[in-house]
XYZ file of C-alpha atoms in Angstrom:
712
model
C -40.974 16.936 -14.556
C -37.714 18.253 -15.190
C -37.343 21.242 -17.874
C -35.943 20.756 -20.836
C -32.507 21.392 -21.434
C -31.176 22.376 -24.729
C -27.444 20.431 -25.491
C -27.317 21.721 -29.364
C -24.862 24.432 -27.579
C -22.880 22.067 -25.834
C -23.187 18.970 -29.174
C -21.726 21.614 -31.844
C -18.761 23.118 -29.525
C -17.896 19.057 -28.454
C -18.418 18.539 -32.745
C -15.608 21.767 -33.534
C -13.020 20.461 -30.911
C -13.087 16.543 -32.865
C -12.946 18.485 -36.309
C -9.265 19.865 -35.150
C -7.974 16.289 -35.669
C -10.282 13.643 -35.931
C -10.646 12.661 -39.520
C -14.407 12.275 -41.063
C -14.734 9.024 -40.741
C -13.906 8.862 -36.859
C -15.504 12.237 -36.301
C -18.988 10.410 -37.066
C -18.505 7.495 -35.520
C -17.971 9.683 -32.430
C -21.267 11.161 -33.453
C -22.700 7.859 -34.262
C -22.232 6.819 -30.494
C -23.233 10.484 -28.814
C -26.678 9.348 -30.861
C -26.710 6.193 -29.462
C -26.303 6.764 -25.558
C -28.572 9.701 -26.105
C -31.325 7.231 -27.469
C -30.183 4.899 -24.847
C -30.552 7.293 -21.658
C -33.265 8.831 -22.903
C -35.812 9.807 -20.307
C -32.954 9.719 -17.853
C -31.875 12.820 -15.494
C -29.252 13.899 -12.950
C -29.402 15.001 -9.846
C -29.140 18.386 -10.953
C -32.166 18.417 -13.749
C -29.884 17.942 -16.947
C -30.733 15.477 -19.479
C -28.862 12.550 -18.388
C -26.416 12.175 -21.604
C -24.867 15.546 -20.698
C -22.830 13.910 -18.368
C -21.018 11.443 -20.435
C -20.760 14.287 -22.981
C -19.106 16.478 -20.862
C -16.499 13.443 -19.924
C -15.854 12.616 -23.916
C -15.248 16.745 -24.200
C -12.736 16.397 -21.478
C -11.172 13.374 -23.384
C -11.204 15.440 -26.319
C -9.173 17.969 -24.911
C -6.118 15.853 -24.627
C -7.038 14.117 -27.971
C -7.910 10.428 -27.304
C -8.600 8.831 -30.023
C -12.244 7.442 -31.498
C -12.235 4.497 -29.002
C -11.360 6.191 -25.864
C -14.203 8.813 -27.036
C -16.546 6.693 -28.003
C -16.392 4.520 -24.635
C -16.753 7.937 -22.854
C -19.932 8.600 -24.567
C -21.314 5.099 -23.761
C -19.490 4.335 -20.132
C -22.725 4.381 -18.252
C -25.127 2.663 -20.517
C -24.413 -0.917 -19.409
C -24.534 -0.253 -15.947
C -27.848 2.190 -16.231
C -29.602 0.955 -19.202
C -30.588 -2.161 -20.588
C -28.128 -1.894 -23.584
C -25.628 -5.312 -23.026
C -21.664 -5.176 -23.836
C -22.334 -7.719 -26.535
C -24.269 -4.883 -28.308
C -21.748 -2.069 -27.751
C -19.022 -4.704 -28.929
C -21.315 -5.198 -31.823
C -21.791 -1.584 -33.352
C -18.434 -0.232 -32.305
C -15.690 -3.035 -31.713
C -14.449 -4.973 -29.370
C -11.914 -2.933 -28.072
C -14.561 0.132 -27.156
C -16.690 -2.292 -24.972
C -13.823 -3.267 -22.886
C -13.096 0.092 -21.668
C -17.020 0.495 -20.844
C -16.830 -2.648 -19.119
C -13.256 -1.255 -17.377
C -15.188 1.993 -16.381
C -18.552 0.637 -15.654
C -19.216 -1.008 -11.591
C -20.154 -4.210 -10.047
C -22.887 -5.296 -9.592
C -23.267 -4.092 -5.959
C -25.901 -6.752 -4.812
C -22.911 -9.279 -4.814
C -21.006 -8.009 -1.910
C -21.888 -7.025 1.765
C -21.473 -3.501 2.119
C -21.185 -0.090 0.441
C -17.592 -0.353 1.474
C -16.554 -3.758 0.111
C -18.512 -2.731 -3.366
C -16.554 0.486 -3.595
C -13.181 -1.778 -2.881
C -14.073 -4.364 -5.811
C -14.986 -1.815 -7.907
C -11.559 -0.060 -7.421
C -10.117 -3.216 -7.899
C -11.304 -4.018 -11.109
C -10.638 -0.106 -12.457
C -7.303 -0.705 -11.649
C -6.824 -3.846 -12.724
C -8.261 -2.888 -16.289
C -6.405 0.580 -15.919
C -3.044 -2.162 -16.109
C -4.547 -3.548 -18.787
C -5.746 0.075 -21.221
C -4.338 3.414 -19.276
C -7.349 4.706 -21.650
C -9.927 3.406 -18.411
C -8.687 5.344 -15.707
C -8.564 8.234 -18.027
C -12.194 8.198 -18.666
C -12.673 7.763 -15.002
C -10.953 10.356 -14.396
C -12.743 12.195 -16.749
C -16.089 10.771 -15.832
C -15.031 11.851 -11.586
C -13.710 15.500 -13.099
C -17.016 15.998 -14.073
C -19.143 14.606 -10.954
C -17.080 17.031 -9.067
C -18.074 20.061 -11.123
C -21.549 18.829 -10.120
C -21.753 17.453 -7.072
C -24.099 20.473 -5.630
C -26.895 18.740 -6.879
C -26.358 15.731 -3.779
C -27.058 15.022 -0.822
C -24.354 16.636 2.096
C -23.311 13.626 3.258
C -22.702 11.543 -0.375
C -21.261 14.397 -0.889
C -18.667 14.247 1.521
C -18.030 10.771 0.395
C -17.881 11.186 -2.863
C -14.927 14.189 -1.769
C -13.193 12.026 0.204
C -13.049 8.769 -2.127
C -11.753 11.435 -5.163
C -8.735 13.118 -2.274
C -8.117 9.737 -1.363
C -7.661 7.643 -5.159
C -8.842 9.675 -8.400
C -6.108 12.657 -7.341
C -3.439 10.485 -6.605
C -3.598 8.649 -9.978
C -3.731 11.152 -11.771
C -0.933 12.819 -9.682
C 1.255 8.898 -10.041
C -0.601 9.710 -14.497
C 1.579 12.987 -14.393
C -1.536 14.481 -15.187
C -1.108 17.970 -12.286
C -3.622 20.497 -13.625
C -6.184 17.718 -12.978
C -4.841 16.318 -9.715
C -4.590 19.937 -8.471
C -8.834 20.734 -9.710
C -10.107 17.263 -8.212
C -8.064 18.633 -4.875
C -9.063 21.766 -4.601
C -13.411 20.504 -5.763
C -13.063 17.516 -2.984
C -11.644 20.465 -0.538
C -14.856 22.853 -1.044
C -17.263 19.501 -0.637
C -15.317 18.334 2.137
C -14.745 21.381 4.342
C -16.966 24.199 2.621
C -16.635 26.500 5.237
C -12.577 26.384 5.334
C -12.806 26.284 1.978
C -14.687 30.093 2.036
C -12.631 31.470 4.795
C -9.687 30.370 3.098
C -10.541 31.700 -0.346
C -11.572 35.179 1.174
C -8.438 35.882 3.017
C -6.029 34.852 -0.286
C -8.411 37.381 -2.523
C -7.468 40.266 0.419
C -4.008 39.044 0.242
C -3.597 38.962 -3.851
C -4.372 42.379 -3.554
C -2.236 43.608 -0.754
C 0.423 41.704 -2.476
C -0.080 42.516 -6.199
C 2.745 45.187 -6.356
C 5.213 43.148 -5.121
C 4.081 40.439 -7.373
C 4.226 42.669 -10.478
C 7.784 44.119 -8.961
C 9.105 40.424 -8.784
C 7.786 39.708 -12.372
C 9.067 42.294 -14.418
C 12.730 42.227 -12.799
C 12.805 38.260 -14.044
C 11.215 39.017 -17.668
C 14.600 41.942 -17.718
C 17.133 39.463 -16.038
C 16.536 36.614 -18.407
C 17.170 38.648 -21.110
C 20.450 40.004 -19.872
C 21.700 36.418 -19.118
C 20.949 35.406 -22.940
C 17.849 33.346 -21.713
C 14.593 33.216 -24.003
C 11.602 32.983 -22.098
C 7.952 33.180 -21.320
C 7.241 33.913 -17.507
C 4.107 32.977 -16.194
C 3.009 34.001 -12.734
C 1.123 31.440 -10.533
C -1.412 31.548 -7.485
C -0.905 28.796 -4.981
C -3.876 26.257 -5.220
C -6.240 26.817 -1.712
C -5.904 22.808 -1.219
C -2.270 23.418 -0.689
C -2.175 26.854 1.168
C -4.705 24.460 3.635
C -2.206 21.498 4.251
C 0.580 23.383 4.704
C -1.246 25.299 7.293
C -2.448 21.735 8.700
C 0.943 19.868 8.488
C 2.912 22.741 9.526
C 0.565 23.927 12.204
C 0.861 27.510 10.536
C -1.792 30.467 10.357
C -2.718 31.891 7.146
C -0.302 35.123 7.597
C 2.566 32.789 8.478
C 2.105 30.777 4.744
C 4.175 33.475 2.839
C 4.735 31.574 -0.296
C 1.034 31.929 -1.996
C 2.290 33.012 -5.344
C 5.111 31.596 -7.462
C 6.531 31.426 -11.576
C 6.724 29.232 -13.751
C 9.734 29.857 -16.530
C 9.526 27.543 -19.456
C 12.581 27.848 -21.955
C 13.995 26.361 -25.368
C 16.827 23.712 -24.381
C 17.726 21.539 -20.824
C 21.363 24.224 -20.051
C 18.818 27.087 -20.730
C 17.555 26.242 -17.251
C 20.085 25.734 -15.657
C 21.382 29.384 -16.843
C 18.228 30.633 -15.656
C 18.451 29.247 -12.453
C 22.023 31.170 -12.018
C 20.465 34.593 -14.021
C 17.771 34.325 -10.486
C 20.177 33.032 -7.626
C 22.027 36.116 -8.894
C 18.735 38.533 -9.178
C 17.765 37.270 -5.444
C 18.527 35.179 -3.373
C 18.037 31.592 -2.436
C 16.832 29.912 0.441
C 18.780 26.926 1.744
C 17.596 24.000 1.394
C 14.828 24.895 -1.430
C 16.285 23.633 -4.312
C 15.480 20.955 -6.147
C 16.773 19.358 -9.382
C 14.177 17.450 -10.855
C 15.601 17.365 -14.440
C 18.377 15.255 -13.240
C 16.446 13.407 -11.124
C 12.685 12.921 -12.701
C 9.379 11.962 -10.401
C 8.506 8.813 -10.733
C 5.717 10.035 -13.161
C 8.633 11.515 -15.321
C 7.340 15.636 -13.990
C 10.836 17.330 -14.831
C 11.839 20.423 -13.348
C 14.190 22.967 -11.480
C 12.633 23.755 -8.253
C 13.651 26.824 -6.359
C 12.457 29.499 -3.729
C 14.358 33.349 -2.738
C 13.847 35.785 -0.831
C 11.771 38.664 -2.954
C 11.317 42.044 -1.850
C 10.734 43.313 1.468
C 11.740 39.762 2.346
C 8.403 38.065 0.159
C 9.236 34.260 -0.315
C 8.771 33.739 -4.014
C 8.724 29.800 -5.512
C 10.258 29.213 -9.061
C 10.245 26.053 -11.247
C 12.077 26.180 -14.530
C 11.263 23.679 -17.425
C 11.635 23.437 -21.124
C 8.679 23.708 -23.490
C 8.871 19.996 -23.585
C 8.674 19.321 -19.825
C 6.342 21.832 -19.421
C 3.577 19.672 -21.837
C 4.547 16.247 -19.266
C 3.915 17.926 -16.409
C 0.951 19.689 -17.786
C -1.241 16.545 -19.904
C 1.313 13.780 -18.607
C 0.309 10.638 -19.696
C -2.030 11.966 -22.124
C 0.561 13.565 -23.618
C 0.458 10.437 -25.462
C -1.965 11.448 -27.912
C -1.571 15.057 -27.195
C 1.594 15.651 -28.251
C 3.038 12.960 -30.066
C 6.201 14.678 -31.388
C 7.631 14.925 -27.736
C 10.625 13.192 -27.681
C 10.763 12.074 -23.544
C 7.223 10.199 -24.414
C 8.919 6.348 -24.579
C 10.410 6.772 -20.835
C 7.322 8.041 -19.692
C 5.759 5.568 -21.212
C 7.470 2.864 -19.840
C 7.694 4.344 -16.173
C 3.547 3.970 -16.615
C 3.753 0.289 -17.823
C 6.063 -0.069 -15.081
C 3.971 0.713 -12.223
C 0.510 -0.192 -14.016
C 2.228 -3.913 -14.013
C 3.277 -3.673 -10.418
C -0.574 -3.569 -9.995
C -1.219 -6.755 -11.500
C 1.808 -8.113 -9.354
C -0.278 -6.200 -6.081
C -3.296 -8.434 -7.376
C -1.452 -11.691 -7.637
C 0.190 -10.983 -4.206
C -3.141 -9.557 -2.346
C -6.310 -12.320 -2.333
C -8.182 -9.948 -0.928
C -10.056 -6.945 -2.094
C -9.737 -4.204 0.563
C -5.938 -5.533 0.992
C -4.910 -4.899 -2.572
C -6.717 -1.563 -2.195
C -4.547 -0.813 1.122
C -1.405 -1.537 -0.827
C -2.403 0.403 -4.109
C -2.990 3.148 -1.523
C 0.142 3.153 0.152
C 1.610 3.280 -4.063
C -0.412 6.038 -5.157
C 1.542 8.871 -3.362
C 3.823 10.964 -4.629
C 7.993 9.032 -4.470
C 9.557 11.509 -3.241
C 13.196 9.806 -1.445
C 15.498 9.082 -4.491
C 18.239 6.645 -3.401
C 20.932 4.832 -4.910
C 21.964 1.171 -5.342
C 25.866 0.163 -5.431
C 25.978 0.407 -8.937
C 24.528 3.715 -9.002
C 21.273 3.299 -10.208
C 18.288 5.511 -8.806
C 15.344 4.206 -6.892
C 12.338 6.251 -6.435
C 10.760 5.421 -3.389
C 8.096 7.024 -1.293
C 9.109 9.292 1.999
C 9.635 7.551 5.223
C 11.039 4.265 3.110
C 12.851 1.922 4.639
C 15.468 -0.546 3.428
C 13.389 -3.590 2.803
C 10.953 -1.151 0.545
C 14.344 -0.737 -1.470
C 15.231 -4.759 -1.331
C 11.638 -5.161 -2.207
C 12.245 -2.482 -5.197
C 14.937 -4.089 -6.398
C 13.500 -8.493 -6.525
C 11.274 -9.893 -4.528
C 13.800 -12.355 -3.817
C 16.477 -9.735 -2.308
C 13.437 -8.545 -0.077
C 12.520 -12.141 0.667
C 16.308 -13.013 1.859
C 17.423 -9.863 3.240
C 18.733 -10.076 6.550
C 20.804 -6.918 7.037
C 21.859 -3.524 5.342
C 24.428 -0.950 4.771
C 23.490 2.887 4.453
C 26.382 4.780 2.474
C 28.885 2.006 4.000
C 27.199 1.719 7.499
C 26.088 -0.989 8.689
C 22.465 0.397 9.925
C 18.692 -1.807 11.022
C 16.308 -2.505 8.589
C 14.006 -0.187 9.837
C 15.777 2.995 9.017
C 14.197 5.933 6.772
C 15.942 6.098 4.026
C 17.134 9.767 2.734
C 17.484 11.212 -0.427
C 20.928 10.665 -1.956
C 21.403 7.229 0.666
C 23.920 4.614 -1.344
C 21.722 1.044 0.056
C 22.898 -2.210 -0.082
C 21.660 -5.088 0.454
C 22.917 -8.144 2.618
C 21.560 -11.622 1.623
C 21.211 -14.978 2.888
C 20.375 -18.138 0.845
C 17.585 -19.609 3.890
C 16.611 -16.667 5.679
C 12.720 -15.427 5.242
C 10.347 -12.565 5.812
C 9.893 -10.894 9.225
C 6.545 -10.275 10.218
C 7.896 -7.489 12.064
C 8.593 -5.665 8.552
C 5.294 -5.383 7.918
C 5.104 -2.456 10.729
C 7.222 -0.739 9.065
C 7.529 -0.949 4.981
C 6.160 1.583 2.870
C 5.071 0.490 -0.098
C 2.766 -1.555 -1.322
C 4.743 -3.839 -3.229
C 6.856 -4.669 -0.015
C 3.856 -5.188 1.877
C 1.980 -7.450 -0.206
C 5.441 -9.974 -0.664
C 5.624 -10.337 2.704
C 2.142 -11.279 3.322
C 2.563 -13.364 0.361
C 5.510 -15.281 1.606
C 4.144 -15.614 5.236
C 0.390 -16.571 4.179
C 1.873 -19.316 1.870
C 4.627 -20.605 4.812
C 1.655 -20.516 7.087
C -0.577 -23.233 4.737
C 2.462 -25.414 4.187
C 3.456 -25.260 7.885
C 0.102 -26.438 8.383
C -0.748 -29.082 6.083
C 2.484 -30.555 6.824
C 1.070 -30.506 11.038
C -2.322 -30.988 9.364
C -0.432 -34.549 8.053
C 1.224 -35.222 11.376
C -2.091 -34.992 13.078
C -4.330 -37.248 10.768
C -1.545 -40.212 10.752
C -2.125 -39.751 14.585
C -5.659 -40.146 14.147
C -5.453 -43.268 11.768
C -3.169 -45.076 13.945
C -5.696 -44.471 16.797
C -8.211 -46.256 14.602
C -5.528 -49.304 13.940
C -4.738 -47.933 10.108
C -1.781 -47.275 8.674
C -1.778 -43.878 6.786
C 0.423 -45.059 4.055
C -2.224 -47.513 3.747
C -4.739 -44.678 2.954
C -5.292 -44.313 -0.840
C -5.492 -42.266 -3.696
C -8.683 -43.189 -4.264
C -9.971 -42.966 -0.784
C -8.962 -38.926 -1.032
C -10.955 -38.475 -3.667
C -14.406 -40.087 -2.385
C -13.879 -38.568 0.169
C -13.050 -34.602 -1.469
C -16.529 -35.488 -3.496
C -18.494 -36.266 -0.017
C -17.256 -33.146 2.120
C -16.821 -30.681 -1.030
C -13.463 -29.839 -0.572
C -10.837 -28.599 -3.133
C -8.099 -30.692 -2.444
C -6.136 -33.374 0.277
C -3.740 -29.807 0.633
C -6.890 -27.578 1.575
C -7.482 -30.586 4.032
C -4.346 -31.290 5.592
C -4.139 -26.792 6.062
C -7.573 -27.375 8.059
C -6.672 -29.846 9.837
C -3.276 -28.016 11.070
C -4.966 -24.168 11.758
C -7.907 -26.565 13.809
C -10.431 -25.988 11.678
C -11.145 -29.585 11.232
C -10.899 -32.431 13.138
C -8.541 -35.218 12.154
C -10.510 -37.736 13.968
C -13.602 -36.836 12.496
C -11.407 -37.396 9.366
C -10.246 -40.244 9.824
C -13.205 -42.005 10.060
C -14.548 -40.258 7.151
C -11.317 -41.377 4.924
C -12.101 -45.133 6.138
C -15.433 -45.582 5.051
C -15.887 -47.823 2.458
C -11.928 -48.262 2.157
C -10.238 -51.763 2.281
C -7.866 -49.617 4.895
C -10.591 -49.613 7.396
C -12.109 -52.519 7.302
C -9.152 -54.050 9.261
C -9.186 -50.775 11.980
C -8.737 -51.578 15.384
C -10.033 -48.892 18.359
C -7.398 -50.679 20.540
C -4.451 -49.517 19.150
C -1.734 -47.622 20.174
C -2.280 -44.019 19.527
C 1.709 -42.172 17.887
C 2.211 -38.869 20.010
C 3.369 -36.645 17.628
C 7.230 -35.217 17.765
C 7.441 -31.524 18.956
C 10.871 -30.264 17.380
C 10.309 -26.514 18.052
C 10.995 -25.677 14.816
C 7.911 -25.972 12.455
C 7.244 -22.513 12.430
C 3.615 -20.518 12.903
C 1.677 -23.815 13.019
C 3.207 -25.226 16.339
C 3.288 -22.798 18.664
C 5.202 -22.876 21.886
C 2.391 -21.184 24.586
C 3.626 -18.136 25.932
C 2.081 -18.638 29.135
C 4.032 -21.538 30.613
C 7.011 -21.416 28.131
C 7.921 -24.934 27.798
C 10.990 -26.238 27.113
C 12.651 -30.087 26.582
C 12.384 -32.541 29.096
C 8.977 -30.759 30.636
C 5.875 -33.497 30.244
C 3.735 -31.000 27.446
C 0.600 -31.162 25.452
C -0.854 -29.890 22.439
C -4.133 -28.221 22.217
C -5.487 -27.476 19.135
C -6.696 -24.071 18.714
C -9.049 -22.601 15.685
C -7.035 -20.441 13.367
C -4.039 -21.054 15.727
C -2.602 -24.916 15.034
C -1.363 -26.731 17.419
C -0.293 -25.096 20.430
C 1.764 -26.851 22.691
C 1.520 -26.091 26.354
C 2.954 -28.102 29.843
C 0.931 -30.865 31.617
C 0.402 -28.323 34.258
C -0.334 -25.314 32.982
C -3.643 -24.069 34.424
C -4.616 -22.273 31.019
C -5.579 -25.609 29.388
C -7.217 -27.534 32.537
C -10.842 -26.480 30.838
C -9.262 -27.892 27.299
C -9.018 -31.287 28.072
C -11.130 -33.068 25.593
C -8.983 -31.014 22.998
C -5.799 -32.547 23.581
C -3.404 -33.593 21.160
C -0.485 -36.274 22.661
C 2.793 -34.825 22.386
C 6.062 -35.467 23.146
C 9.849 -34.076 22.741
C 11.596 -35.444 19.201
C 14.510 -36.746 20.377
C 18.086 -34.865 20.046
C 16.950 -30.565 19.770
C 19.848 -28.814 19.877
C 18.257 -25.341 19.267
C 18.243 -23.321 22.098
C 14.833 -22.491 23.892
C 13.762 -19.172 26.185
C 12.687 -19.705 29.997
C 12.202 -17.149 33.075
C 13.596 -17.755 36.240
C 13.044 -15.695 39.031
C 16.320 -14.615 41.647
C 15.993 -13.894 45.317
C 18.950 -12.260 46.651
C 20.360 -10.137 49.459
C 20.729 -6.782 48.693
C 25.038 -6.765 48.150
C 27.234 -5.043 45.817
C 28.503 -7.388 43.108
C 25.820 -10.181 42.796
C 24.207 -9.199 39.483
C 27.718 -10.303 38.064
C 28.431 -12.942 40.313
C 24.953 -14.794 38.841
C 25.499 -13.111 35.283
C 28.947 -15.637 35.993
C 27.314 -18.683 37.001
C 25.037 -18.414 34.516
C 27.905 -18.444 32.000
C 29.444 -20.703 32.925
C 26.479 -23.591 32.064
C 27.063 -22.325 28.288
C 24.211 -20.513 28.684
C 22.952 -17.219 26.661
C 20.829 -14.062 29.174
C 18.531 -12.776 26.621
C 16.887 -10.159 29.012
C 17.218 -9.370 32.503
C 15.255 -7.396 34.422
C 14.953 -5.900 38.465
C 12.980 -5.185 41.056
C 13.343 -4.028 44.464
C 11.921 -5.951 47.093
C 12.557 -4.230 50.349
C 16.311 -2.367 51.338
C 17.882 -6.315 51.883
C 15.995 -8.148 49.328
C 15.951 -7.700 45.063
C 14.382 -9.732 43.193
C 16.193 -10.002 39.456
C 14.303 -11.813 36.843
C 16.120 -13.740 33.869
C 15.235 -14.493 30.322
C 17.941 -17.682 29.404
C 18.247 -19.506 26.689
C 18.765 -23.853 27.421
C 18.921 -26.350 25.441
C 16.510 -28.665 28.031
C 15.201 -29.257 31.734
C 18.315 -30.833 32.524
C 20.522 -27.781 31.338
C 18.114 -25.799 33.436
C 18.835 -27.887 36.008
C 22.849 -27.596 36.641
C 22.213 -23.726 36.112
C 19.806 -23.391 39.172
C 22.062 -25.665 40.892
C 25.271 -23.187 39.975
C 22.796 -20.182 41.139
C 22.306 -21.515 44.576
C 25.834 -21.686 45.024
C 26.001 -18.355 45.520
C 26.296 -17.110 49.410
C 24.005 -13.736 48.184
C 20.737 -16.529 46.813
C 17.989 -16.970 49.009
C 15.317 -18.573 46.325
C 15.537 -19.456 42.785
C 11.661 -20.573 41.024
C 11.226 -20.860 37.462
C 8.354 -18.398 35.967
C 5.788 -19.214 33.825
C 4.398 -16.155 32.119
C 6.223 -13.433 30.065
C 8.639 -11.011 32.396
C 7.579 -7.128 31.695
C 9.668 -5.287 29.545
């Protein structure tokens, strides 16, 4: 039995808070929502022992601090009603309106029974919440306020759950708060997460900061008075505020830069708030005249705002006794946006920069919908979002001078996809500051980036190894997945055609009605899906062929003795048809195909030892006449160890118009050297001419063709 807790004082404080900006009718509506929530949660208690309604009340108080509207406040008070009581979404819609019900639904978790694990359930919850947030940003504001109160009351839950919730907060909710410009909320969530994830480290660091605060009080006071005297002398009216670095920021700096606490000197900083933008730069000049600036530590976020529209001048100075001092300079309007972010839409309606902030927020929220359409898998979607949640702190220029903000470590491929998905998909090269550079080059602040495209280019799977933005990663994966399915469907059609001809039926004779009958019986979604499954090895073409012929007119005259046509291989089919790396077949080699589940058709030479045990799964394949593309082949040449022999071999190879892709050397003994070449050849006859040329070199002892890939 929990002891009774009186919420009268909390409720009175909440009413007083609402009365400062809500009309009487709206105030009564919010109070009605509180009463509805209290009745629904009656008899329910939190782990702390408080009545459950104390939680939605605390969430609504946080939102009232941002001056959110009546619908959001009602949704905050009702956000757990659907999940934890018998009240339905329809009842909330009927009583408090459809919009409030939609906000409640966006915040509510999904039924965990639908998922196989806690991790999968949480990933799906994040997905649902983020997509609801893309439709209405108030969803995430309610959820962030909900998470803040949960973090404040986390001591009441068991340690393992406490650490898990703290990690979720640090990885998901704090970055979202930062991305929406809610900087104080972000810092508070980080501090609380740090305290619950690493309680001993938190306590030790807190004691160290407290001791340092006493030791440095005199220095900090001296700097503060010096700044307050200097600014009016330079004609700058300003408010000067001292601020202490948060424990999590100190901890992260110590961890990332491998510093001890005594080496972290910039624990204290100052914030200077002035009336307009020119005063920001005047104040900066005054400070740089007062104390020496630290080179490389100046950042102008006024000229180039952060992605969440944060604006300030940041500088670091060497104060008295060599003490580093961090200073932020901003206008009152910039301070409002820095403190409340997207919530300043409700809190400061006269702020001039709000339309730009709303545009940037809308653009980011729209990108979540784009990621959703590119990612069918929930975990993949969450991975993309996590990539985009970290602060953008690299600013680069397009050829026309437009500034793009990208995450640190971003590459020209990220830049290309940030411009447009078509530019990314057709990207082949780039120029950074008018110089040709590799696509994997990390971009730096101020780089001018130009992307070179080609009409028939397509994304390279290797890009996934170094792109940093969720948008680029999602678009590359979507393109590769679509391409893979298209190629698999084409291969599946060819394999099914071969199976039908093996039964004496022309594939053209299979009517649409036969396909409809088959799809009804097997439960397939579409003909394309079935063909894709055949190409990926998930369905056997012979079985599909027989099912299609059951009861069809085409199957009436089928003959098992008809000649079975081989599938022709061009070597350019894409990922659906692969040339086996174990035997590296080239045109002219006798070949056989093997269907591998999930891989499609893998082509081997007929004597490849890998496929001897898979004889039952073989597919008849042959080379298509007139193939013109080059194929890679590996040869090993044993030569007498004499000067100039490599040059002779290279000349002999070049004489037959072959390109050397790779060469490696292994000295067997003092007299003999083994050279392994990877060559590009058009077919088996081309390879024979190259080998004949090499045998004419006097130093060549023996030549053999290798089936395995050479070591790098």
